[in-house]
Short mmCIF file of C-alpha atoms and ligand atoms in Angstrom, two decimals:
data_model
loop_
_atom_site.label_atom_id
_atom_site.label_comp_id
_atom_site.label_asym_id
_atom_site.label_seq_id
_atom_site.Cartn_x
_atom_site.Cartn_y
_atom_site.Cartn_z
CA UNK A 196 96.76 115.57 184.89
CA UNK A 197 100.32 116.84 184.29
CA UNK A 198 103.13 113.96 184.00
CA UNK A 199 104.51 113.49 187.64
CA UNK A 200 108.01 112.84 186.05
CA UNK A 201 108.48 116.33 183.82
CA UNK A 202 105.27 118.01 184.44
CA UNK A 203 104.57 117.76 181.08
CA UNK A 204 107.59 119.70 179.82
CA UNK A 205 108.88 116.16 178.06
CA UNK A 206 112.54 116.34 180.07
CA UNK A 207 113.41 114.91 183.14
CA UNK A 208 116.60 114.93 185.21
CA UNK A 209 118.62 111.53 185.79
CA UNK A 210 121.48 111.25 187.28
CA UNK A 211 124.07 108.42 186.37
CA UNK A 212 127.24 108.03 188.02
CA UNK A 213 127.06 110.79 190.07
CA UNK A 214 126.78 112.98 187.04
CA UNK A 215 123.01 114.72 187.11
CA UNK A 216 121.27 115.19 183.33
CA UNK A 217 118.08 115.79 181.70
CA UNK A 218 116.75 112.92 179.58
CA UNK A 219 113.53 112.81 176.91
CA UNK A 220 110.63 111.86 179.46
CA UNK A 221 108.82 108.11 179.40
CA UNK A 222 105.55 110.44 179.08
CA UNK A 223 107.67 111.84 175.65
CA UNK A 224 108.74 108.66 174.12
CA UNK A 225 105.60 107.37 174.37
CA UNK A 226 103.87 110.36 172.82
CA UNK A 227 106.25 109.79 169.85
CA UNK A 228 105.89 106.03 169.50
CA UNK A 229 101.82 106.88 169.54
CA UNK A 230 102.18 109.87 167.05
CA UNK A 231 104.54 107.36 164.62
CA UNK A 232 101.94 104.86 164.61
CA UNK A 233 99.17 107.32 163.51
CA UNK A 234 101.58 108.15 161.04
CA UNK A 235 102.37 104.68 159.59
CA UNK A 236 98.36 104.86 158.00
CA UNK A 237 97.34 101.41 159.06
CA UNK A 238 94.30 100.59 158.03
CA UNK A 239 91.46 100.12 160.95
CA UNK A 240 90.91 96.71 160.68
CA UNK A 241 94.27 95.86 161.12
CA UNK A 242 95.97 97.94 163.87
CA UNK A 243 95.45 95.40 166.59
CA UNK A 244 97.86 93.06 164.08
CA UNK A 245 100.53 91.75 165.63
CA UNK A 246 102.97 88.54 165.79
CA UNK A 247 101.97 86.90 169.00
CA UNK A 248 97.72 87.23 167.64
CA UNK A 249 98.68 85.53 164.67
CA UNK A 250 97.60 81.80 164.63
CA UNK A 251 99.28 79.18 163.35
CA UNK A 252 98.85 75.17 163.03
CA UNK A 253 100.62 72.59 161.18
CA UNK A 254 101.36 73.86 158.00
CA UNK A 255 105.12 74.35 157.12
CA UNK A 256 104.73 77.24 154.85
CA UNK A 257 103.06 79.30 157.42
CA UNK A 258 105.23 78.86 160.09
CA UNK A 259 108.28 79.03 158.02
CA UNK A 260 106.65 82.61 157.17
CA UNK A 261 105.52 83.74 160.83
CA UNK A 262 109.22 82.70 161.66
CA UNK A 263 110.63 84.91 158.64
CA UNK A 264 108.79 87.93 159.20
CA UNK A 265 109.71 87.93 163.46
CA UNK A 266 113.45 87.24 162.55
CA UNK A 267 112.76 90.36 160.10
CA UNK A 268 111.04 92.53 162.94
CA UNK A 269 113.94 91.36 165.47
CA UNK A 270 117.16 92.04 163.16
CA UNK A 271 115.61 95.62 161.86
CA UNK A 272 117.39 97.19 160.86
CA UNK A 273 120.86 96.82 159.83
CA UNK A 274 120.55 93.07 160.90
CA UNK A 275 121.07 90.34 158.44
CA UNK A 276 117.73 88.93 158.39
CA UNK A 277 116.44 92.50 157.57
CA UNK A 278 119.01 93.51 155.25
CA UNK A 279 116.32 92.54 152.58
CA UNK A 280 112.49 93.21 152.44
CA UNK A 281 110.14 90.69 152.05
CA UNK A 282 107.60 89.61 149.82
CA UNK A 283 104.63 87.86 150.85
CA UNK A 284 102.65 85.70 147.86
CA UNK A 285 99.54 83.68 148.21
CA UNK A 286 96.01 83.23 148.13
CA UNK A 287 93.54 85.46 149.64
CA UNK A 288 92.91 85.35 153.52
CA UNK A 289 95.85 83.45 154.48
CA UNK A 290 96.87 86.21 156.25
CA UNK A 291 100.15 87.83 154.32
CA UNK A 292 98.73 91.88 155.20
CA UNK A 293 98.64 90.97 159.10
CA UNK A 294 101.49 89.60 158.82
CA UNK A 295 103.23 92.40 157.10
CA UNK A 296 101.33 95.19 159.40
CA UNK A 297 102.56 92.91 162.16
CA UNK A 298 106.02 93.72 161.33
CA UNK A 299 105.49 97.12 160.75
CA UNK A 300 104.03 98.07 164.24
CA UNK A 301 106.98 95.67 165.92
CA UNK A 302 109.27 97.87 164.52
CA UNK A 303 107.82 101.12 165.08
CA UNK A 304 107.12 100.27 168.73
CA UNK A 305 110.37 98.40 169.49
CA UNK A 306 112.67 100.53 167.06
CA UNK A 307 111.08 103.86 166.51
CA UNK A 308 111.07 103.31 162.89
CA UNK A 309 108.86 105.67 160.99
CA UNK A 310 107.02 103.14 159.16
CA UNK A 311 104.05 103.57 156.30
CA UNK A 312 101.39 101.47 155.07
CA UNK A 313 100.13 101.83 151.38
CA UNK A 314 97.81 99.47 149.66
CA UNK A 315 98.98 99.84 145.96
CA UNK A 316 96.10 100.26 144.44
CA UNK A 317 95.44 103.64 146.85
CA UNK A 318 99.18 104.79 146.63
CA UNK A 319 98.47 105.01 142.96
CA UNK A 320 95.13 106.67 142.98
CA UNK A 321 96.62 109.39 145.19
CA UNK A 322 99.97 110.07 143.30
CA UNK A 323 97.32 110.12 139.93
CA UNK A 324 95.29 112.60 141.86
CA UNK A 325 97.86 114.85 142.46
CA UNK A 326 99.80 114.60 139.30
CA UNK A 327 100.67 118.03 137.40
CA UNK A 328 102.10 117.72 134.26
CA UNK A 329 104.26 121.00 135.53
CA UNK A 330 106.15 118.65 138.03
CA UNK A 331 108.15 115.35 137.69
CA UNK A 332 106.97 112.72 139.54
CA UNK A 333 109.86 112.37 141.43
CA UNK A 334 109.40 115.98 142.99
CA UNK A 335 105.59 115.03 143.87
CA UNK A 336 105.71 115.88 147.50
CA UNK A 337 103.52 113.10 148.53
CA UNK A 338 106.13 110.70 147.43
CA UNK A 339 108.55 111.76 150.16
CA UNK A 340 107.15 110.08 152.80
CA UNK A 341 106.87 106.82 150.70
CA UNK A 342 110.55 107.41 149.34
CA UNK A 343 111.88 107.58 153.18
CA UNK A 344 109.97 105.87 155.45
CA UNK A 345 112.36 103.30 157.17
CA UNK A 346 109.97 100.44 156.33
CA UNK A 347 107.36 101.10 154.00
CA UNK A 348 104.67 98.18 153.36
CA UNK A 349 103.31 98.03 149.75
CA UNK A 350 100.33 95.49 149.86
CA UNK A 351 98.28 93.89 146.76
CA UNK A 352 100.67 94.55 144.53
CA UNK A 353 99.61 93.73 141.09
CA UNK A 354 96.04 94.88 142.13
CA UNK A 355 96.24 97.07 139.00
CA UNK A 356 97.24 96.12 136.50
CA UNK A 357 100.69 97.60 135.00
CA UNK A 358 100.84 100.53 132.31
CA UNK A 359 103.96 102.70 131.15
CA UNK A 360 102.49 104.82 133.84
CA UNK A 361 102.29 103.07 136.64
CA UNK A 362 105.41 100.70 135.77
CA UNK A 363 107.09 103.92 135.74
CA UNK A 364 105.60 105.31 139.12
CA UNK A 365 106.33 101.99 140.85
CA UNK A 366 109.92 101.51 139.86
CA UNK A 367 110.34 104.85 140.50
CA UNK A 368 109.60 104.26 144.35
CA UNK A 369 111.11 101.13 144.46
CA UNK A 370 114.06 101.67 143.13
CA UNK A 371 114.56 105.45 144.99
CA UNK A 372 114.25 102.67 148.17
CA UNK A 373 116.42 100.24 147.25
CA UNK A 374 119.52 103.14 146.32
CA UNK A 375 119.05 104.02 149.73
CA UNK A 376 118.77 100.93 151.15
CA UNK A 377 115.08 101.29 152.74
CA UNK A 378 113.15 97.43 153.30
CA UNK A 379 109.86 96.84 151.93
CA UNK A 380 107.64 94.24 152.01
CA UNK A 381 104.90 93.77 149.22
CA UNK A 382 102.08 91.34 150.01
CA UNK A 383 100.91 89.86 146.39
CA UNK A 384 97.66 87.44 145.35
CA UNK A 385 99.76 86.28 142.05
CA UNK A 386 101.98 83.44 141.79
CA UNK A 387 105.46 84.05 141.05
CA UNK A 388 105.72 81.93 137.65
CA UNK A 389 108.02 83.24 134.91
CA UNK A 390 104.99 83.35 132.30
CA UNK A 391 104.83 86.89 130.90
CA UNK A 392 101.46 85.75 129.01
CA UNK A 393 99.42 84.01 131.90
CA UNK A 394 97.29 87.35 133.68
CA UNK A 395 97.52 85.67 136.60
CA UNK A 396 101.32 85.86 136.66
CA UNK A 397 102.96 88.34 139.11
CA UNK A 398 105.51 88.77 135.66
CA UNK A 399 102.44 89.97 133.79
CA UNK A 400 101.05 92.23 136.48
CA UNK A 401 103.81 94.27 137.37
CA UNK A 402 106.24 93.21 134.35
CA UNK A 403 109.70 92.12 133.74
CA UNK A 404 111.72 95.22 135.06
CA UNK A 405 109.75 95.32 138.41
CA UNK A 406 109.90 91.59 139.12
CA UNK A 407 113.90 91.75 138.13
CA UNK A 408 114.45 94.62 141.25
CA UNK A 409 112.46 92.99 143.29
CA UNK A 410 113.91 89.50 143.38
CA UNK A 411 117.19 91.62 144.10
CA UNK A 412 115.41 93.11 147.09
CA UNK A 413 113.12 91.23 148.46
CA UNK A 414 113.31 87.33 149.53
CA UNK A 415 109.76 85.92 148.35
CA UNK A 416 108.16 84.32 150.43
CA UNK A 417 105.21 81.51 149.29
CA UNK A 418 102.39 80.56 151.79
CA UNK A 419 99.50 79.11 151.88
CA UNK A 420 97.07 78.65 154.06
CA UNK A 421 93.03 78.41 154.79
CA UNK A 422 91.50 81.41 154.28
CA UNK A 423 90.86 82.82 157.93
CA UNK A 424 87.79 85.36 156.76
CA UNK A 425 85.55 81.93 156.31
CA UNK A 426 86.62 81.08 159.98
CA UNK A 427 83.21 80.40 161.99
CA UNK A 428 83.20 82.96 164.73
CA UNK A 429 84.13 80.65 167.49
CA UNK A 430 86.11 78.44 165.28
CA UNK A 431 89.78 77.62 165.97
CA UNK A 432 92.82 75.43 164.86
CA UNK A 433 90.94 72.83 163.93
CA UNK A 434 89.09 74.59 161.43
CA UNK A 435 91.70 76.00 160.05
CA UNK A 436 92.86 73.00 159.40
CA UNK A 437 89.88 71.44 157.47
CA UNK A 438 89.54 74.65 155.72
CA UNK A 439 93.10 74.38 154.41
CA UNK A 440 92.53 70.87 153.73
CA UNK A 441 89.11 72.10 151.69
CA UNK A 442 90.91 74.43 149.83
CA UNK A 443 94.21 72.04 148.78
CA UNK A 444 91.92 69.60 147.17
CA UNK A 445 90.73 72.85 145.11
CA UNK A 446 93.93 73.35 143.95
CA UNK A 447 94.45 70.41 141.57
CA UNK A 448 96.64 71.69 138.76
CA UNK A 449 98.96 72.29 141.74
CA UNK A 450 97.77 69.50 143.77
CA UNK A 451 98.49 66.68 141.21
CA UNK A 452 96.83 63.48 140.55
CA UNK A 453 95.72 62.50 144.05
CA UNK A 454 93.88 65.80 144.30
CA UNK A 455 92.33 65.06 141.08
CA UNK A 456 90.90 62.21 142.29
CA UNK A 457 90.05 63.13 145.67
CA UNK A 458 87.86 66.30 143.39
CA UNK A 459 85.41 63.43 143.16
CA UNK A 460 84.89 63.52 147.03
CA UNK A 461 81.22 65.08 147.18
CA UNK A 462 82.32 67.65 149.99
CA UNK A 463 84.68 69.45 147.25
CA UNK A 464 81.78 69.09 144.79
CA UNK A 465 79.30 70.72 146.49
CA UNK A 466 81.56 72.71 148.16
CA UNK A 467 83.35 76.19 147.77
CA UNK A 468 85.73 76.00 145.18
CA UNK A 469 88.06 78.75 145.83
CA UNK A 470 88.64 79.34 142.08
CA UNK A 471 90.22 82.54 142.59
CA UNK A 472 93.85 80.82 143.18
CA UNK A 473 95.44 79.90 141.40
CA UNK A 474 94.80 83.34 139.91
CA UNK A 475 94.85 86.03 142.46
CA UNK A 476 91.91 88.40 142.13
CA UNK A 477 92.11 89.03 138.34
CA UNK A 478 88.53 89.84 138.22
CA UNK A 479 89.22 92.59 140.63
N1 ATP B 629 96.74 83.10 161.09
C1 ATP B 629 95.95 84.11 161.46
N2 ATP B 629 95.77 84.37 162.78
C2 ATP B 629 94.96 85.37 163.16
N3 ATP B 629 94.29 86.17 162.32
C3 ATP B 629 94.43 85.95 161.00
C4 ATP B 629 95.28 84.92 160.51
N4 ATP B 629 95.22 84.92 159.15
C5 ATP B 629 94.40 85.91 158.83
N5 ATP B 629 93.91 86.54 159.92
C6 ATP B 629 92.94 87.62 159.94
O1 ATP B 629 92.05 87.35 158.88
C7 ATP B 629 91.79 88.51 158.12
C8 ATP B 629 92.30 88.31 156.70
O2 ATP B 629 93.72 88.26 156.71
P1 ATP B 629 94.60 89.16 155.73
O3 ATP B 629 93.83 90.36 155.35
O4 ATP B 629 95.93 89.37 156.35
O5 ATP B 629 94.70 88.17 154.49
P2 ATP B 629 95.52 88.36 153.13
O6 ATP B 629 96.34 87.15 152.97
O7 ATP B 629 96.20 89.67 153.14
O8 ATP B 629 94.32 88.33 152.05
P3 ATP B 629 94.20 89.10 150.64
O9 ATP B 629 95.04 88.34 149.67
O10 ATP B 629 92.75 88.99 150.32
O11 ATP B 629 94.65 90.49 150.83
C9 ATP B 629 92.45 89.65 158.86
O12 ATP B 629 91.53 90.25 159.71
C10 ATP B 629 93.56 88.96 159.65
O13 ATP B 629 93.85 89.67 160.84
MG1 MG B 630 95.93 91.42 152.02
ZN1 ZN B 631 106.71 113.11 181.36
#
């Protein structure tokens, strides 16, 4: 059925003081707010991701985060609270990619931002895939859209591990974004610690010159959290609570003394020791 306002030519008339003029049609704008979502490449499992879905319960960090990233969404762009990307760190589950998809869509829905998603791991497999020696990288076509996409979303980084080549690649983009001042926000498993030798370091992941420009452009941002994938189906706030507990008393290099002790409580013994943080996914 044709759209009663424009017959489906995308104009209608308006008239405004008097003054009679054609406008873009709702039928239009909403065409092009669906098309720049398809365009954004957000993964499946995460395009129903958005701020008001995302749970929260007493836990400072996560709050203080949830608030950070709507004050982001609602200042973008040009805004002060937007002027810089963001950069999500903690361990896995806690929710840091909805968060940063939830951003994403707010913007592209509220601001008509063309917005892109990229986990970093794929971003690099498809700019290796492509590569001819013939061409610099910084004419590769499929970098465009990653070089000007009003907010782009880089998540895992530090997935792969760095090499002159992808150091290289990666500044390349980031940098390109920050001359032009473009936000970004990075989601990251590894702990921002100034150790260059421990692997589980975002420093030794992604190395010095990376971590330098993106402490200039991004405010990090630490959470922590349970981790919502080993939420029972019809669990709720509760249970994220005594998962988050669980996985505290886990943590006891961070944790300190009393954690050390309470790691003699037989429900940490026999239970799931999350031993992948501290330490990101290394193994991965
Ligand atoms: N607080 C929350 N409220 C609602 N859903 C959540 C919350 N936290 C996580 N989720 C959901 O749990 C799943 C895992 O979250 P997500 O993928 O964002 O975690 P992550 O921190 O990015 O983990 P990883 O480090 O492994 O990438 C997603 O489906 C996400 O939508
Ligand atoms: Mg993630
Ligand atoms: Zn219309």
């Amino acid at each position: 059925m044709p759209c009663e306002l424009c017959d489906d030519t995308g104009w209608k008339a308006v008239t405004a003081n008097g003054v009679r003029r054609v406008v873009r049609c709702d039928c239009w704008r909403q065409g092009a707010t669906t098309r720049l979502l398809d365009d954004a490449r957000i993964p499946p499992r995460y395009r129903g991701c958005d701020l008001e879905t995302f749970l929260t319960y007493p836990n400072d960090k996560l709050t203080a985060a949830v608030r950070r990233a709507r004050r982001f969404a609602e200042e973008f762009p040009g805004g002060e609270a937007a002027r810089k990307g963001l950069c999500l760190i903690g361990p896995p589950g806690i929710g840091k990619t909805h968060l940063a998809v939830a951003v994403l869509r707010r913007v592209i829905l509220t601001r008509g931002a063309r917005g892109l998603f990229y986990d970093t791991r794929d971003l690099l497999r498809v700019i290796r895939s492509t590569y001819d020696p013939s061409i610099r990288t910084t004419e590769l076509e499929i970098l465009r859209p990653v070089m000007k996409a009003d907010l782009l979303v880089l998540d895992d980084l530090g997935a792969e591990k760095t090499s002159e080549w992808v150091e290289e690649t990666m500044n390349l983009i980031v940098n390109t974004r920050y001359n032009e001042r473009r936000a970004t926000i990075f989601t990251s498993n590894y702990m921002d610690i100034p150790d260059d030798t421990d692997p589980n370091s975002l420093l030794f992941r992604i190395g010095v010159r990376m971590r330098s420009r993106l402490h200039e452009m991004c405010e990090f941002i630490q959470m922590d959290g349970a981790d919502y994938r080993e939420l029972p189906a019809n669990g709720g706030v509760d249970d994220l609570v005594t998962l988050w507990k669980m996985r505290r008393k886990t943590l006891p290099s961070r944790a300190g003394r009393t954690a050390r002790a309470q790691l003699r409580e037989p429900a940490v013994r026999d239970g799931r020791a999350d031993l992948k943080w501290p330490g990101g996914r290394a193994g991965s």
